[in-house]
Amino acid sequence: MYALVDCNNFYVSCERVFQPHLNDRPVVVLSNNDGCIISRSNEAKALGIPMGAPEFQVRDLIQQHTIRVFSSNYALYGDLSHRVMKILENYTPNVEVYSIDEAFLDFSGMTIPDLNTYGSEIQHRILKWLSIPVGIGFAPTKTLSKVANKIAKKFPERTNGIYVIDTEEKRIKALKWTKIEDVWGIGFRLTKKMQAQNIKTAYDFTLPHNEVFIRKEMGVIGMRMKYELEGKSVLEMEEPKAKKNIAVTRSFEKDISNFNELKERVVTFASVCSEKLRKQNSCCNTVTLYLRKDPFNANGEKYSFYRMQTLPFPSNTSFSISQIAISMLKDLYQDGTAYKKAGIIVSEIMPSSQRQFKLFDEENPKYQKLMEVVDRFHTKTGERKLRLASQDLKRTWKMKQNHLSKRYTTNFNELLEVKCK
């Protein structure tokens, strides 16, 4: 038996943990640079605030109903997500973190007399310890647990946020209720093709006469999905894997045409990439530089530019990655051109323990020791105060975050203050 645990309106719920006066009030959270709405409370949904809508398009509606708006606070969300996952590990050793607010649980080999009671215990523990509400769906397969979770969250009054698919009758009823576009793994284009074949529900997807079409359009992936919906478990729990590539890209507050200013941004992005590599004990072999001009001012000309280069040796140090990034920037940069965005992508990632050393061309061993000192300092303080000389010590990424809440759990200067009388 599997379960999918999904935190309800996660970003909004995180904001409410330390601001309980926001409970039962309409709240939305915005994406990077306060662009689009990416999380809504149930109250905001009821007022007609659409998911993914640009903030400026619904600004009048927000002001009319006094909807509370927050900028994305990923430091807070990431920490609370980690705490949720650690709680789930108390109920089964087999936990697959699927996203920041979702996790699959595998109960193979465990005897659980009453899944509803077990789910209620998980739900109560997370709510009591973290004040994060969750929905839980139990089913014989991972795909069906997604369906069960959707039912649990769709009908909270009848399910109390928990739904179990443990009989054939429940499975068929759930599949007939689930629209084909809501099936895990069916995207927009596939939905159109399915509907053209009169496959409108998950139940239609499992009917024998549609198997030829599914094989043709989706191949092995489609057949696995069909088996999962039929209650035959074929998708195994996945182990955490190192990323295949790491990208750090940012739009600038204003267009940059000065080379030194652009170089400072590129070096900063390269340093963050190298830090992420070291966190997962990996090295990269290839570095890609990305530059983009404002597409609205391109006048039909090319506005995106890439340059890729292979390192002479696998590395995860800020020195080596930033040096090669600067050399590519010198090739791509055009004097007098204003750039809107830049980014660094590291790829061909491998574990540091499998790095092949070369006889004549090797990285300075002092780089690695210096990076260890920098990482320890950053871990201890939580801030990137130690930087390369080519970086601006006073400058940080200034994303537009006009509604940012405090980092209550990750920054000592922003801890919640409680006054006792």
Tab-separated table of C-alpha atoms in Angstrom:
chain	number	residue	atom	x	y	z
A	1	MET	CA	0.000	0.000	0.000
A	2	TYR	CA	1.189	3.515	-0.874
A	3	ALA	CA	0.216	6.948	0.362
A	4	LEU	CA	0.651	10.408	-1.076
A	5	VAL	CA	0.902	13.140	1.542
A	6	ASP	CA	0.310	16.612	0.127
A	7	CYS	CA	0.453	19.837	2.153
A	8	ASN	CA	-2.601	22.039	1.592
A	9	ASN	CA	-1.861	25.401	-0.071
A	10	PHE	CA	1.686	24.922	1.214
A	11	TYR	CA	3.213	28.380	0.777
A	12	VAL	CA	0.144	30.034	2.273
A	13	SER	CA	0.126	27.512	5.126
A	14	CYS	CA	3.792	28.311	5.867
A	15	GLU	CA	2.961	32.015	6.194
A	16	ARG	CA	0.084	31.213	8.533
A	17	VAL	CA	2.270	29.133	10.879
A	18	PHE	CA	3.812	32.258	12.398
A	19	GLN	CA	0.909	34.588	11.652
A	20	PRO	CA	-2.184	32.681	12.854
A	21	HIS	CA	-4.337	35.800	12.552
A	22	LEU	CA	-4.299	35.055	8.810
A	23	ASN	CA	-6.320	31.860	9.304
A	24	ASP	CA	-9.692	32.050	7.546
A	25	ARG	CA	-8.548	35.176	5.682
A	26	PRO	CA	-7.790	35.306	1.935
A	27	VAL	CA	-4.020	35.021	1.325
A	28	VAL	CA	-1.901	34.649	-1.823
A	29	VAL	CA	1.817	34.112	-2.413
A	30	LEU	CA	3.635	35.502	-5.446
A	31	SER	CA	6.412	34.029	-7.587
A	32	ASN	CA	9.925	35.429	-8.003
A	33	ASN	CA	10.000	39.196	-8.492
A	34	ASP	CA	6.391	39.330	-7.280
A	35	GLY	CA	5.219	38.252	-10.699
A	36	CYS	CA	2.436	35.657	-10.635
A	37	ILE	CA	0.229	34.039	-8.024
A	38	ILE	CA	1.591	30.585	-7.167
A	39	SER	CA	-0.300	29.747	-3.966
A	40	ARG	CA	-3.795	30.661	-2.774
A	41	SER	CA	-5.761	30.061	0.379
A	42	ASN	CA	-9.200	28.510	-0.001
A	43	GLU	CA	-10.696	31.910	0.802
A	44	ALA	CA	-8.753	33.510	-2.066
A	45	LYS	CA	-9.857	30.762	-4.434
A	46	ALA	CA	-13.479	31.400	-3.468
A	47	LEU	CA	-13.056	35.066	-4.432
A	48	GLY	CA	-12.054	34.056	-7.951
A	49	ILE	CA	-8.287	34.589	-7.782
A	50	PRO	CA	-6.901	32.357	-10.566
A	51	MET	CA	-3.741	30.292	-10.181
A	52	GLY	CA	-0.797	31.647	-12.170
A	53	ALA	CA	-2.408	35.023	-12.790
A	54	PRO	CA	0.000	37.992	-12.998
A	55	GLU	CA	-0.389	40.079	-9.864
A	56	PHE	CA	-1.106	43.306	-11.747
A	57	GLN	CA	-4.097	41.713	-13.497
A	58	VAL	CA	-5.886	40.941	-10.222
A	59	ARG	CA	-4.614	43.914	-8.223
A	60	ASP	CA	-8.045	45.553	-8.107
A	61	LEU	CA	-9.617	42.332	-6.828
A	62	ILE	CA	-6.886	42.016	-4.196
A	63	GLN	CA	-7.481	45.542	-2.958
A	64	GLN	CA	-11.265	45.189	-3.084
A	65	HIS	CA	-11.282	42.148	-0.788
A	66	THR	CA	-8.239	43.143	1.306
A	67	ILE	CA	-6.388	39.988	0.309
A	68	ARG	CA	-3.056	39.589	2.122
A	69	VAL	CA	-0.160	39.254	-0.338
A	70	PHE	CA	3.266	37.694	0.334
A	71	SER	CA	6.452	37.408	-1.709
A	72	SER	CA	7.977	33.926	-1.975
A	73	ASN	CA	10.018	33.152	1.140
A	74	TYR	CA	11.876	30.023	0.003
A	75	ALA	CA	14.148	29.913	3.052
A	76	LEU	CA	11.074	29.483	5.262
A	77	TYR	CA	9.226	27.144	2.901
A	78	GLY	CA	12.241	24.895	2.375
A	79	ASP	CA	12.899	24.540	6.094
A	80	LEU	CA	9.280	23.712	6.945
A	81	SER	CA	9.176	21.237	4.052
A	82	HIS	CA	12.224	19.466	5.472
A	83	ARG	CA	10.520	19.246	8.871
A	84	VAL	CA	7.379	17.738	7.332
A	85	MET	CA	9.449	15.060	5.577
A	86	LYS	CA	11.318	14.195	8.784
A	87	ILE	CA	7.987	13.637	10.554
A	88	LEU	CA	6.834	11.310	7.751
A	89	GLU	CA	9.970	9.192	8.208
A	90	ASN	CA	8.641	8.239	11.657
A	91	TYR	CA	5.779	6.339	10.018
A	92	THR	CA	7.696	4.406	7.349
A	93	PRO	CA	11.370	4.226	6.358
A	94	ASN	CA	10.389	4.368	2.679
A	95	VAL	CA	9.687	8.022	1.916
A	96	GLU	CA	10.126	9.549	-1.545
A	97	VAL	CA	10.149	13.343	-1.502
A	98	TYR	CA	8.307	14.154	-4.720
A	99	SER	CA	8.249	17.957	-4.398
A	100	ILE	CA	8.554	20.656	-1.759
A	101	ASP	CA	5.035	19.874	-0.509
A	102	GLU	CA	4.463	16.243	-1.556
A	103	ALA	CA	5.871	12.848	-0.599
A	104	PHE	CA	5.090	9.229	-1.408
A	105	LEU	CA	5.078	6.714	1.453
A	106	ASP	CA	5.546	2.978	0.879
A	107	PHE	CA	4.094	0.663	3.544
A	108	SER	CA	5.302	-2.604	1.997
A	109	GLY	CA	5.945	-5.215	4.662
A	110	MET	CA	3.982	-3.264	7.282
A	111	THR	CA	0.718	-4.409	8.822
A	112	ILE	CA	-1.633	-1.491	9.383
A	113	PRO	CA	-5.058	-2.526	10.757
A	114	ASP	CA	-6.842	0.729	9.875
A	115	LEU	CA	-5.381	3.057	7.235
A	116	ASN	CA	-7.854	5.835	8.050
A	117	THR	CA	-6.742	5.850	11.672
A	118	TYR	CA	-3.081	5.701	10.661
A	119	GLY	CA	-3.595	8.598	8.239
A	120	SER	CA	-5.354	10.616	10.943
A	121	GLU	CA	-2.378	10.081	13.235
A	122	ILE	CA	0.035	11.365	10.569
A	123	GLN	CA	-2.236	14.308	9.824
A	124	HIS	CA	-2.613	15.200	13.506
A	125	ARG	CA	1.131	14.936	14.205
A	126	ILE	CA	2.073	17.322	11.364
A	127	LEU	CA	-0.698	19.753	12.327
A	128	LYS	CA	0.256	19.713	16.009
A	129	TRP	CA	4.018	20.034	15.528
A	130	LEU	CA	4.075	22.374	12.516
A	131	SER	CA	0.522	23.748	12.066
A	132	ILE	CA	0.624	22.576	8.428
A	133	PRO	CA	-2.625	20.917	7.188
A	134	VAL	CA	-2.155	17.924	4.870
A	135	GLY	CA	-4.265	15.673	2.689
A	136	ILE	CA	-3.486	11.949	2.444
A	137	GLY	CA	-4.478	9.429	-0.214
A	138	PHE	CA	-3.940	5.669	0.279
A	139	ALA	CA	-3.986	3.192	-2.615
A	140	PRO	CA	-2.274	0.018	-3.930
A	141	THR	CA	-0.172	2.034	-6.436
A	142	LYS	CA	1.542	5.414	-6.572
A	143	THR	CA	-0.653	6.665	-9.413
A	144	LEU	CA	-3.838	5.639	-7.619
A	145	SER	CA	-2.606	7.301	-4.419
A	146	LYS	CA	-2.468	10.548	-6.419
A	147	VAL	CA	-6.104	10.024	-7.358
A	148	ALA	CA	-7.027	9.214	-3.752
A	149	ASN	CA	-5.254	12.326	-2.515
A	150	LYS	CA	-7.174	14.491	-4.971
A	151	ILE	CA	-10.453	13.060	-3.703
A	152	ALA	CA	-9.409	13.640	-0.084
A	153	LYS	CA	-8.689	17.315	-0.764
A	154	LYS	CA	-11.704	17.846	-3.025
A	155	PHE	CA	-14.213	16.641	-0.418
A	156	PRO	CA	-12.679	17.592	2.968
A	157	GLU	CA	-16.023	17.562	4.815
A	158	ARG	CA	-16.721	13.945	3.836
A	159	THR	CA	-13.156	12.603	3.974
A	160	ASN	CA	-11.515	14.749	6.676
A	161	GLY	CA	-8.611	15.049	4.268
A	162	ILE	CA	-7.998	11.263	4.083
A	163	TYR	CA	-9.211	8.825	1.436
A	164	VAL	CA	-8.398	5.139	1.027
A	165	ILE	CA	-8.816	3.173	-2.212
A	166	ASP	CA	-8.791	-0.383	-0.870
A	167	THR	CA	-11.539	-2.096	-2.873
A	168	GLU	CA	-12.255	-2.630	-6.546
A	169	GLU	CA	-15.507	-0.707	-6.193
A	170	LYS	CA	-13.696	2.339	-4.800
A	171	ARG	CA	-11.045	2.134	-7.532
A	172	ILE	CA	-13.543	2.130	-10.381
A	173	LYS	CA	-15.624	4.872	-8.791
A	174	ALA	CA	-12.521	7.025	-8.315
A	175	LEU	CA	-11.356	6.492	-11.927
A	176	LYS	CA	-14.762	7.406	-13.331
A	177	TRP	CA	-14.709	10.611	-11.264
A	178	THR	CA	-11.162	11.587	-12.349
A	179	LYS	CA	-10.903	13.597	-15.558
A	180	ILE	CA	-8.178	12.474	-17.958
A	181	GLU	CA	-6.363	15.823	-17.646
A	182	ASP	CA	-6.089	15.243	-13.888
A	183	VAL	CA	-4.239	11.933	-14.234
A	184	TRP	CA	-0.624	12.100	-13.054
A	185	GLY	CA	1.550	12.295	-16.177
A	186	ILE	CA	-1.094	13.477	-18.672
A	187	GLY	CA	-0.203	16.934	-19.977
A	188	PHE	CA	-2.064	19.461	-22.112
A	189	ARG	CA	-1.139	17.977	-25.508
A	190	LEU	CA	-1.893	14.407	-24.476
A	191	THR	CA	-5.221	15.531	-23.036
A	192	LYS	CA	-6.283	16.855	-26.447
A	193	LYS	CA	-5.317	13.581	-28.138
A	194	MET	CA	-7.080	11.524	-25.491
A	195	GLN	CA	-10.269	13.545	-25.720
A	196	ALA	CA	-10.214	13.172	-29.507
A	197	GLN	CA	-10.275	9.387	-28.936
A	198	ASN	CA	-13.174	9.801	-26.502
A	199	ILE	CA	-10.914	9.066	-23.525
A	200	LYS	CA	-12.349	11.577	-21.091
A	201	THR	CA	-11.765	9.941	-17.704
A	202	ALA	CA	-9.104	7.817	-16.027
A	203	TYR	CA	-11.535	4.887	-16.298
A	204	ASP	CA	-11.739	5.323	-20.079
A	205	PHE	CA	-7.930	5.198	-20.146
A	206	THR	CA	-7.972	1.675	-18.665
A	207	LEU	CA	-10.510	0.177	-21.090
A	208	PRO	CA	-9.046	-2.636	-23.259
A	209	HIS	CA	-10.039	-1.146	-26.629
A	210	ASN	CA	-7.869	1.943	-25.951
A	211	GLU	CA	-4.679	-0.040	-25.361
A	212	VAL	CA	-3.475	0.131	-28.988
A	213	PHE	CA	-3.841	3.914	-29.024
A	214	ILE	CA	-2.037	4.239	-25.672
A	215	ARG	CA	0.853	2.073	-26.864
A	216	LYS	CA	1.184	4.154	-30.025
A	217	GLU	CA	1.038	7.562	-28.344
A	218	MET	CA	2.797	6.891	-25.030
A	219	GLY	CA	4.696	3.634	-25.413
A	220	VAL	CA	5.986	1.935	-22.277
A	221	ILE	CA	5.181	4.954	-20.093
A	222	GLY	CA	1.539	4.811	-21.105
A	223	MET	CA	1.263	1.098	-20.397
A	224	ARG	CA	2.832	1.567	-16.966
A	225	MET	CA	0.286	4.271	-16.239
A	226	LYS	CA	-2.517	1.942	-17.336
A	227	TYR	CA	-1.274	-0.860	-15.085
A	228	GLU	CA	-1.001	1.541	-12.153
A	229	LEU	CA	-4.575	2.749	-12.633
A	230	GLU	CA	-5.692	-0.884	-12.780
A	231	GLY	CA	-4.169	-1.424	-9.351
A	232	LYS	CA	-0.977	-3.219	-10.492
A	233	SER	CA	2.050	-1.530	-8.918
A	234	VAL	CA	4.879	-1.059	-11.432
A	235	LEU	CA	6.371	2.282	-10.326
A	236	GLU	CA	8.944	1.805	-7.593
A	237	MET	CA	9.974	4.324	-4.960
A	238	GLU	CA	12.825	6.471	-6.256
A	239	GLU	CA	16.007	7.163	-4.337
A	240	PRO	CA	17.238	10.777	-4.135
A	241	LYS	CA	19.578	11.444	-7.041
A	242	ALA	CA	22.153	14.114	-7.679
A	243	LYS	CA	21.020	16.681	-10.219
A	244	LYS	CA	22.129	16.209	-13.828
A	245	ASN	CA	22.664	19.919	-14.226
A	246	ILE	CA	22.440	22.994	-12.034
A	247	ALA	CA	21.377	26.402	-13.288
A	248	VAL	CA	21.454	29.820	-11.661
A	249	THR	CA	19.809	32.480	-13.821
A	250	ARG	CA	18.418	35.868	-12.876
A	251	SER	CA	16.821	38.856	-14.546
A	252	PHE	CA	18.483	42.143	-13.601
A	253	GLU	CA	16.748	45.019	-11.858
A	254	LYS	CA	17.767	47.157	-14.835
A	255	ASP	CA	19.544	46.440	-18.095
A	256	ILE	CA	23.331	46.107	-17.782
A	257	SER	CA	25.681	47.262	-20.533
A	258	ASN	CA	28.890	47.742	-18.506
A	259	PHE	CA	31.253	44.751	-18.793
A	260	ASN	CA	32.556	44.879	-15.205
A	261	GLU	CA	29.075	45.062	-13.765
A	262	LEU	CA	27.976	42.154	-15.923
A	263	LYS	CA	31.090	40.188	-14.947
A	264	GLU	CA	30.267	40.653	-11.254
A	265	ARG	CA	26.829	39.110	-11.781
A	266	VAL	CA	28.196	36.196	-13.805
A	267	VAL	CA	30.869	35.434	-11.190
A	268	THR	CA	28.223	35.505	-8.454
A	269	PHE	CA	26.048	33.034	-10.362
A	270	ALA	CA	29.062	30.769	-10.962
A	271	SER	CA	29.913	30.845	-7.252
A	272	VAL	CA	26.398	29.794	-6.269
A	273	CYS	CA	26.500	26.933	-8.801
A	274	SER	CA	29.779	25.722	-7.329
A	275	GLU	CA	28.310	25.913	-3.823
A	276	LYS	CA	25.351	23.761	-4.891
A	277	LEU	CA	27.750	21.234	-6.426
A	278	ARG	CA	29.669	20.942	-3.174
A	279	LYS	CA	26.466	20.480	-1.175
A	280	GLN	CA	25.702	17.315	-3.142
A	281	ASN	CA	29.378	16.224	-3.199
A	282	SER	CA	29.615	16.562	-6.963
A	283	CYS	CA	31.839	18.098	-9.617
A	284	CYS	CA	31.012	19.360	-13.091
A	285	ASN	CA	32.849	18.989	-16.379
A	286	THR	CA	31.007	21.580	-18.459
A	287	VAL	CA	29.996	25.200	-17.879
A	288	THR	CA	27.476	27.131	-20.000
A	289	LEU	CA	27.063	30.909	-19.998
A	290	TYR	CA	23.697	32.389	-20.930
A	291	LEU	CA	23.037	36.037	-21.813
A	292	ARG	CA	19.785	37.605	-22.921
A	293	LYS	CA	18.798	41.018	-24.131
A	294	ASP	CA	15.310	42.404	-23.660
A	295	PRO	CA	13.244	40.477	-26.251
A	296	PHE	CA	10.755	43.343	-26.516
A	297	ASN	CA	13.510	45.642	-27.766
A	298	ALA	CA	15.200	43.106	-30.044
A	299	ASN	CA	13.453	44.359	-33.212
A	300	GLY	CA	13.547	40.892	-34.733
A	301	GLU	CA	17.250	40.374	-33.980
A	302	LYS	CA	18.721	37.538	-31.939
A	303	TYR	CA	18.395	38.238	-28.214
A	304	SER	CA	19.601	35.009	-26.525
A	305	PHE	CA	23.252	33.984	-26.524
A	306	TYR	CA	24.991	30.837	-25.251
A	307	ARG	CA	28.550	29.686	-24.913
A	308	MET	CA	29.607	26.268	-23.577
A	309	GLN	CA	33.074	25.177	-22.528
A	310	THR	CA	34.538	22.029	-21.005
A	311	LEU	CA	36.730	22.331	-17.950
A	312	PRO	CA	40.236	20.842	-18.219
A	313	PHE	CA	39.421	18.896	-15.036
A	314	PRO	CA	36.226	18.173	-13.016
A	315	SER	CA	35.694	20.918	-10.453
A	316	ASN	CA	33.295	22.332	-7.885
A	317	THR	CA	35.297	25.372	-6.783
A	318	SER	CA	34.188	28.954	-7.327
A	319	PHE	CA	37.649	29.808	-8.666
A	320	SER	CA	37.721	27.388	-11.607
A	321	ILE	CA	34.064	27.745	-12.595
A	322	SER	CA	34.086	31.558	-12.411
A	323	GLN	CA	37.349	31.778	-14.382
A	324	ILE	CA	35.931	29.820	-17.278
A	325	ALA	CA	32.691	31.819	-17.054
A	326	ILE	CA	34.643	35.083	-17.371
A	327	SER	CA	36.526	33.795	-20.421
A	328	MET	CA	33.222	32.941	-22.131
A	329	LEU	CA	31.755	36.311	-21.156
A	330	LYS	CA	34.657	38.062	-22.924
A	331	ASP	CA	33.751	36.180	-26.108
A	332	LEU	CA	30.004	36.835	-25.916
A	333	TYR	CA	29.948	40.390	-24.611
A	334	GLN	CA	29.229	43.133	-27.143
A	335	ASP	CA	30.242	46.631	-26.182
A	336	GLY	CA	27.295	48.995	-25.842
A	337	THR	CA	24.716	46.178	-25.736
A	338	ALA	CA	22.266	46.189	-22.832
A	339	TYR	CA	21.585	42.780	-21.261
A	340	LYS	CA	18.432	41.912	-19.344
A	341	LYS	CA	19.360	38.514	-17.937
A	342	ALA	CA	22.329	36.200	-17.407
A	343	GLY	CA	22.886	32.719	-16.096
A	344	ILE	CA	25.367	29.936	-15.459
A	345	ILE	CA	24.582	26.258	-16.062
A	346	VAL	CA	26.915	23.472	-14.934
A	347	SER	CA	26.468	20.008	-16.439
A	348	GLU	CA	28.117	16.611	-16.941
A	349	ILE	CA	27.951	16.285	-13.174
A	350	MET	CA	29.696	13.410	-11.437
A	351	PRO	CA	30.329	12.405	-7.794
A	352	SER	CA	33.445	13.990	-6.346
A	353	SER	CA	34.629	10.545	-5.229
A	354	GLN	CA	34.729	9.381	-8.882
A	355	ARG	CA	36.757	12.298	-10.178
A	356	GLN	CA	39.604	11.257	-12.459
A	357	PHE	CA	42.893	13.015	-11.749
A	358	LYS	CA	45.232	14.068	-14.539
A	359	LEU	CA	48.992	13.895	-14.570
A	360	PHE	CA	49.888	17.323	-15.935
A	361	ASP	CA	46.735	19.442	-15.767
A	362	GLU	CA	45.118	19.571	-12.334
A	363	GLU	CA	43.332	22.110	-10.162
A	364	ASN	CA	45.252	23.959	-7.478
A	365	PRO	CA	44.729	21.894	-4.272
A	366	LYS	CA	44.518	25.113	-2.230
A	367	TYR	CA	41.224	25.954	-3.964
A	368	GLN	CA	39.440	22.993	-2.417
A	369	LYS	CA	40.666	23.742	1.113
A	370	LEU	CA	39.633	27.360	0.786
A	371	MET	CA	36.169	26.307	-0.383
A	372	GLU	CA	35.807	24.128	2.718
A	373	VAL	CA	36.509	27.141	4.919
A	374	VAL	CA	34.005	29.267	2.984
A	375	ASP	CA	31.300	26.582	3.216
A	376	ARG	CA	31.770	26.173	6.960
A	377	PHE	CA	31.437	29.917	7.430
A	378	HIS	CA	28.313	30.098	5.295
A	379	THR	CA	26.748	27.149	7.134
A	380	LYS	CA	27.470	28.744	10.486
A	381	THR	CA	26.255	32.264	9.656
A	382	GLY	CA	23.656	31.537	6.973
A	383	GLU	CA	25.003	34.400	4.845
A	384	ARG	CA	27.410	34.644	1.918
A	385	LYS	CA	29.826	37.129	3.479
A	386	LEU	CA	32.989	35.501	2.064
A	387	ARG	CA	33.198	36.105	-1.676
A	388	LEU	CA	35.615	36.248	-4.564
A	389	ALA	CA	37.417	39.540	-5.150
A	390	SER	CA	35.538	40.015	-8.435
A	391	GLN	CA	32.215	40.023	-6.560
A	392	ASP	CA	30.627	43.086	-5.018
A	393	LEU	CA	30.705	42.561	-1.248
A	394	LYS	CA	27.777	44.914	-0.699
A	395	ARG	CA	25.555	43.619	-3.443
A	396	THR	CA	22.996	40.829	-3.297
A	397	TRP	CA	20.384	39.650	-5.737
A	398	LYS	CA	17.634	42.171	-5.429
A	399	MET	CA	14.578	40.356	-6.532
A	400	LYS	CA	11.423	42.345	-6.231
A	401	GLN	CA	10.079	41.164	-2.871
A	402	ASN	CA	7.876	43.945	-1.584
A	403	HIS	CA	5.796	41.598	0.585
A	404	LEU	CA	8.468	39.339	2.083
A	405	SER	CA	7.839	37.831	5.515
A	406	LYS	CA	10.566	36.988	8.025
A	407	ARG	CA	12.737	33.871	7.852
A	408	TYR	CA	11.467	32.736	11.222
A	409	THR	CA	13.288	29.395	11.343
A	410	THR	CA	16.571	30.029	9.510
A	411	ASN	CA	17.798	33.474	10.591
A	412	PHE	CA	18.608	34.379	14.208
A	413	ASN	CA	17.876	38.045	13.534
A	414	GLU	CA	14.336	37.207	12.427
A	415	LEU	CA	13.268	34.765	15.125
A	416	LEU	CA	9.717	35.117	16.369
A	417	GLU	CA	9.553	37.246	19.497
A	418	VAL	CA	7.089	36.247	22.206
A	419	LYS	CA	6.233	38.573	25.056
A	420	CYS	CA	5.144	36.876	28.264
A	421	LYS	CA	3.049	38.827	30.759
